[in-house]
PDB file of C-alpha atoms in Angstrom:
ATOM      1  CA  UNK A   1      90.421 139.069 106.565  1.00  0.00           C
ATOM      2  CA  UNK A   2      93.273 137.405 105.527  1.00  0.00           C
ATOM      3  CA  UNK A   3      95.434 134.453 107.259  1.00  0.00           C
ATOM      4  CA  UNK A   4      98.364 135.178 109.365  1.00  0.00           C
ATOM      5  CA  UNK A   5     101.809 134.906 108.312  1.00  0.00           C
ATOM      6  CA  UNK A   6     102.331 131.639 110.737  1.00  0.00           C
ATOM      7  CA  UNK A   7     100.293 128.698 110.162  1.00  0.00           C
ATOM      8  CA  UNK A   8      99.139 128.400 107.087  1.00  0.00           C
ATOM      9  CA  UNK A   9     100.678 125.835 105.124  1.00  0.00           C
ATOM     10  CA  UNK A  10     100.625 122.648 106.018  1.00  0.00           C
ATOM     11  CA  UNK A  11     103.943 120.728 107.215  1.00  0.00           C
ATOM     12  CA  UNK A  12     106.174 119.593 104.313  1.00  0.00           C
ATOM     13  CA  UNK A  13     108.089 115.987 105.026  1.00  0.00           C
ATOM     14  CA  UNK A  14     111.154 117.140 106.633  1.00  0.00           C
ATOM     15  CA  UNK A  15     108.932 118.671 109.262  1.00  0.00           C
ATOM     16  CA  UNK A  16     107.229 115.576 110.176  1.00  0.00           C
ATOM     17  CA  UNK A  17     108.675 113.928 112.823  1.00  0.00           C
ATOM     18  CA  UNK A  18     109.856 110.337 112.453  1.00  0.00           C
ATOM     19  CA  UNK A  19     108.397 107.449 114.552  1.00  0.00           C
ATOM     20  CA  UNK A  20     109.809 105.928 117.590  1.00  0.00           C
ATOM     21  CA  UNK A  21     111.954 102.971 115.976  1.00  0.00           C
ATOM     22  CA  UNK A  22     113.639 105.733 113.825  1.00  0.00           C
ATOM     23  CA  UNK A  23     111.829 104.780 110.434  1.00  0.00           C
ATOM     24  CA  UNK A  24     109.445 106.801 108.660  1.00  0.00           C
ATOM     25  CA  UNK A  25     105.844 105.715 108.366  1.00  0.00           C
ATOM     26  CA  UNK A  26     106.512 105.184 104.553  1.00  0.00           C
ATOM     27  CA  UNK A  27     109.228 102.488 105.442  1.00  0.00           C
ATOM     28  CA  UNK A  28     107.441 100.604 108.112  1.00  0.00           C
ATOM     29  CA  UNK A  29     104.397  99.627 105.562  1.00  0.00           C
ATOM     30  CA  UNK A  30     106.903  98.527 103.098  1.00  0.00           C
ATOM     31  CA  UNK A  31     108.439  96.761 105.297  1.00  0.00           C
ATOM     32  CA  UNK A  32     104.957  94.972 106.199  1.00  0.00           C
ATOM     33  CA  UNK A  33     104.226  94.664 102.210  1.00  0.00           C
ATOM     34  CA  UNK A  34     108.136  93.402 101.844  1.00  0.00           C
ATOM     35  CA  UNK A  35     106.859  90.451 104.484  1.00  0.00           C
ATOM     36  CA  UNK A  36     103.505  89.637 103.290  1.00  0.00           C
ATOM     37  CA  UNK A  37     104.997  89.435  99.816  1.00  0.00           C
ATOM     38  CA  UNK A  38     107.698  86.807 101.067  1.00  0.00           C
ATOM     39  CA  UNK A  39     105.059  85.102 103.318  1.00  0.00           C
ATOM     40  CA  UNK A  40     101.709  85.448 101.339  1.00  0.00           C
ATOM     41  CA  UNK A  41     102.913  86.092  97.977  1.00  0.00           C
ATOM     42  CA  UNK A  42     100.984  89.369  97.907  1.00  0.00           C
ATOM     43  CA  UNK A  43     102.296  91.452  95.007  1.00  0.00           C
ATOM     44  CA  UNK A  44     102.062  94.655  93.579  1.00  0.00           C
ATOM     45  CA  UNK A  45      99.042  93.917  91.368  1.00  0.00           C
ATOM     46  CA  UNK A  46      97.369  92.414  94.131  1.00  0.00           C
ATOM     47  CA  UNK A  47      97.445  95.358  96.303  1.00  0.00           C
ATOM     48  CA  UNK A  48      96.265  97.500  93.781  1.00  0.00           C
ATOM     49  CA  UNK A  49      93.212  95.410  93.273  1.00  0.00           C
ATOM     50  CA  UNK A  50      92.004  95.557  96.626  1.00  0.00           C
ATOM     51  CA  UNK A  51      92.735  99.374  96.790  1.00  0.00           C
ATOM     52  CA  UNK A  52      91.689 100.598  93.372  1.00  0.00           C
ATOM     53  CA  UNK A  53      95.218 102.456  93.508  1.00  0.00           C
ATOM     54  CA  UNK A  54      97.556 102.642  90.679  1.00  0.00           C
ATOM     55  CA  UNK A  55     100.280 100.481  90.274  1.00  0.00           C
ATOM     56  CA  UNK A  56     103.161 103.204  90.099  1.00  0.00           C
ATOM     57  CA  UNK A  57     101.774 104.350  93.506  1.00  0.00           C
ATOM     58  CA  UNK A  58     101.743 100.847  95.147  1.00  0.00           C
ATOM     59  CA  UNK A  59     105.140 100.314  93.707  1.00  0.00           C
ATOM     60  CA  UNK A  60     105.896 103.446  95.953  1.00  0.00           C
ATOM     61  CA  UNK A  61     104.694 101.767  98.706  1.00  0.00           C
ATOM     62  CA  UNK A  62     106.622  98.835  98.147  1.00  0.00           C
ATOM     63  CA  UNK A  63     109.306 101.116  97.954  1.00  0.00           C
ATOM     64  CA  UNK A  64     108.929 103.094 100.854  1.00  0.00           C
ATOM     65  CA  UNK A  65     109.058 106.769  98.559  1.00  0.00           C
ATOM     66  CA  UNK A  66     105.627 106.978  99.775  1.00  0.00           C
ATOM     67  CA  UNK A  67     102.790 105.129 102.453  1.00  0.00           C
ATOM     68  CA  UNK A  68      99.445 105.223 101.401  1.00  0.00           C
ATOM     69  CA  UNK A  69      96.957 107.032 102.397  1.00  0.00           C
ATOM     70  CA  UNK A  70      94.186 107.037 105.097  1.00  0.00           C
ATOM     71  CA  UNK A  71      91.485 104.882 103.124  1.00  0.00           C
ATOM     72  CA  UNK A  72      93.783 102.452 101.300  1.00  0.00           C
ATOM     73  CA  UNK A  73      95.716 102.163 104.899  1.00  0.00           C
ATOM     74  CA  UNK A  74      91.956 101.106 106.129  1.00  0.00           C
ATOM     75  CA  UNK A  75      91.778  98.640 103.054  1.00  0.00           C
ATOM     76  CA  UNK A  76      95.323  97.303 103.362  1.00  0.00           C
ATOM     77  CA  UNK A  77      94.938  96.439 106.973  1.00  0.00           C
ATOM     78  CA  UNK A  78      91.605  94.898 106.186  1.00  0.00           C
ATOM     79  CA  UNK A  79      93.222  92.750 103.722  1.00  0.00           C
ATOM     80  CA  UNK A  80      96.942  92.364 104.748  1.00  0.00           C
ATOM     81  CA  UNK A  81      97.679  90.862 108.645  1.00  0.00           C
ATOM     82  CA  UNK A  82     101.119  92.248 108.456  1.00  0.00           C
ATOM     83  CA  UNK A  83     100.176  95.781 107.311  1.00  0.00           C
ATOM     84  CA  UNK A  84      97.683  95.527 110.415  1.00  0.00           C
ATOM     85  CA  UNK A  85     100.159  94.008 112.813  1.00  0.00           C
ATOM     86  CA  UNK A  86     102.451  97.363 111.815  1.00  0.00           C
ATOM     87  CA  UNK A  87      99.758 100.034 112.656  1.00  0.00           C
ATOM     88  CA  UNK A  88      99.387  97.941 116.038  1.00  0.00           C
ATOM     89  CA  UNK A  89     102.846  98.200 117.016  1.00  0.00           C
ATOM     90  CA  UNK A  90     102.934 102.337 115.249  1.00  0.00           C
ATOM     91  CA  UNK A  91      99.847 103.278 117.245  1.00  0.00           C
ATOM     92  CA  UNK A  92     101.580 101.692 120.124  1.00  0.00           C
ATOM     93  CA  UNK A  93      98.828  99.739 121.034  1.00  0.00           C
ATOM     94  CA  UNK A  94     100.016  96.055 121.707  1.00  0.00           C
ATOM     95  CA  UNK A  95      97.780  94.833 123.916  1.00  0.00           C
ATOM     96  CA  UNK A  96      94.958  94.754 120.368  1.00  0.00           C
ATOM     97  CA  UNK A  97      97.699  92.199 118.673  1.00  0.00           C
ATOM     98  CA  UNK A  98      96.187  89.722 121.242  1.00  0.00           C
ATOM     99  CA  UNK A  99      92.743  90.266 119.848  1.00  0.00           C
ATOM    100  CA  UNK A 100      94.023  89.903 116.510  1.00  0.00           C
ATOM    101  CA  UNK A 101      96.262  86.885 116.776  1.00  0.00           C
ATOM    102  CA  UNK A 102      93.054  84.795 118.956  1.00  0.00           C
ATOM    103  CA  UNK A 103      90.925  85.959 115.955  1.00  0.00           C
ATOM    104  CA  UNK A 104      93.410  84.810 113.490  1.00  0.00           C
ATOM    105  CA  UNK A 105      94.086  81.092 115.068  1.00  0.00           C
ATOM    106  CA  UNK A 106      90.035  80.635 115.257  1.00  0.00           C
ATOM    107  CA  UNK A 107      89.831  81.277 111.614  1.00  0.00           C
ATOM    108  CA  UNK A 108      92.599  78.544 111.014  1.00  0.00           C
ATOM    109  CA  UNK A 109      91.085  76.219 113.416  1.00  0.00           C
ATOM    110  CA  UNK A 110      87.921  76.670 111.376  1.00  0.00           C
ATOM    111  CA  UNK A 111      89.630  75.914 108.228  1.00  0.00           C
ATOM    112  CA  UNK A 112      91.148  72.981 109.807  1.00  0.00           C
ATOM    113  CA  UNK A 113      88.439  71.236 110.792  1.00  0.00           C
ATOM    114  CA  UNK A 114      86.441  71.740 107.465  1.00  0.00           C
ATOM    115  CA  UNK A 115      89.524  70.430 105.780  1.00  0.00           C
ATOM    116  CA  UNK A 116      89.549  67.221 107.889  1.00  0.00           C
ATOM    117  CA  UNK A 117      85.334  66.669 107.893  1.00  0.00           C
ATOM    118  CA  UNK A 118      86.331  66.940 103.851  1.00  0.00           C
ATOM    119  CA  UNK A 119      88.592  63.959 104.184  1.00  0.00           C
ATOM    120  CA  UNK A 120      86.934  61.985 106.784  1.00  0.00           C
ATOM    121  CA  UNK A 121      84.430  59.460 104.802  1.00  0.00           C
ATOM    122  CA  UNK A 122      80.849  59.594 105.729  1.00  0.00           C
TER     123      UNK A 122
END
């Protein structure tokens, strides 16, 4: 049996289609690496450390030639807020960025107050 003459290779780039905002997927993650390198000071060694990817390839992502793929998505998202906030607002699924963001202010409210119990005398 052999395959039919339709449908057997997979889709090459051209044929994907583009997301909504009219930027490719590729483009959108750089952008979110672009931001959490100007905010954060994430950089491209830093990335690759959490991913275990090589360096030409996160340059790529930097770059937008390329977005990474599924795993090292899962692990940049993990590690990276903006990277998260960008497959949020991809997936179309807003209403989880309120989630996030409460999440993310209890964590700085935690570090807050051990800052100040650190200064306070005893």
């Amino acid at each position: 049996m052999s395959f039919p003459k339709k449908g057997k290779f997979f889709p090459g780039p051209s044929d994907v289609s583009v997301p909504p905002r009219g930027t490719t997927f590729a483009q959108e993650i750089a952008a979110a690496l672009t931001k959490a390198t100007a905010e954060h000071g994430i950089h491209v060694k830093t990335v690759a450390g959490w991913t275990g990817a090589n360096e030409r390839t996160v340059k790529n992502w930097f770059a937008g030639t390329y977005g990474p793929s599924g795993e090292h998505l899962l692990i940049l998202a993990r590690h990276c807020d903006e990277v998260l906030d960008t497959m949020i607002v991809i997936m179309d699924r807003r209403e989880l960025m309120v989630g996030h963001k409460i999440s993310d202010m209890e964590r700085r409210i935690r570090e807050l107050a051990e800052a100040l119990r650190r200064l306070t005398p005893e």
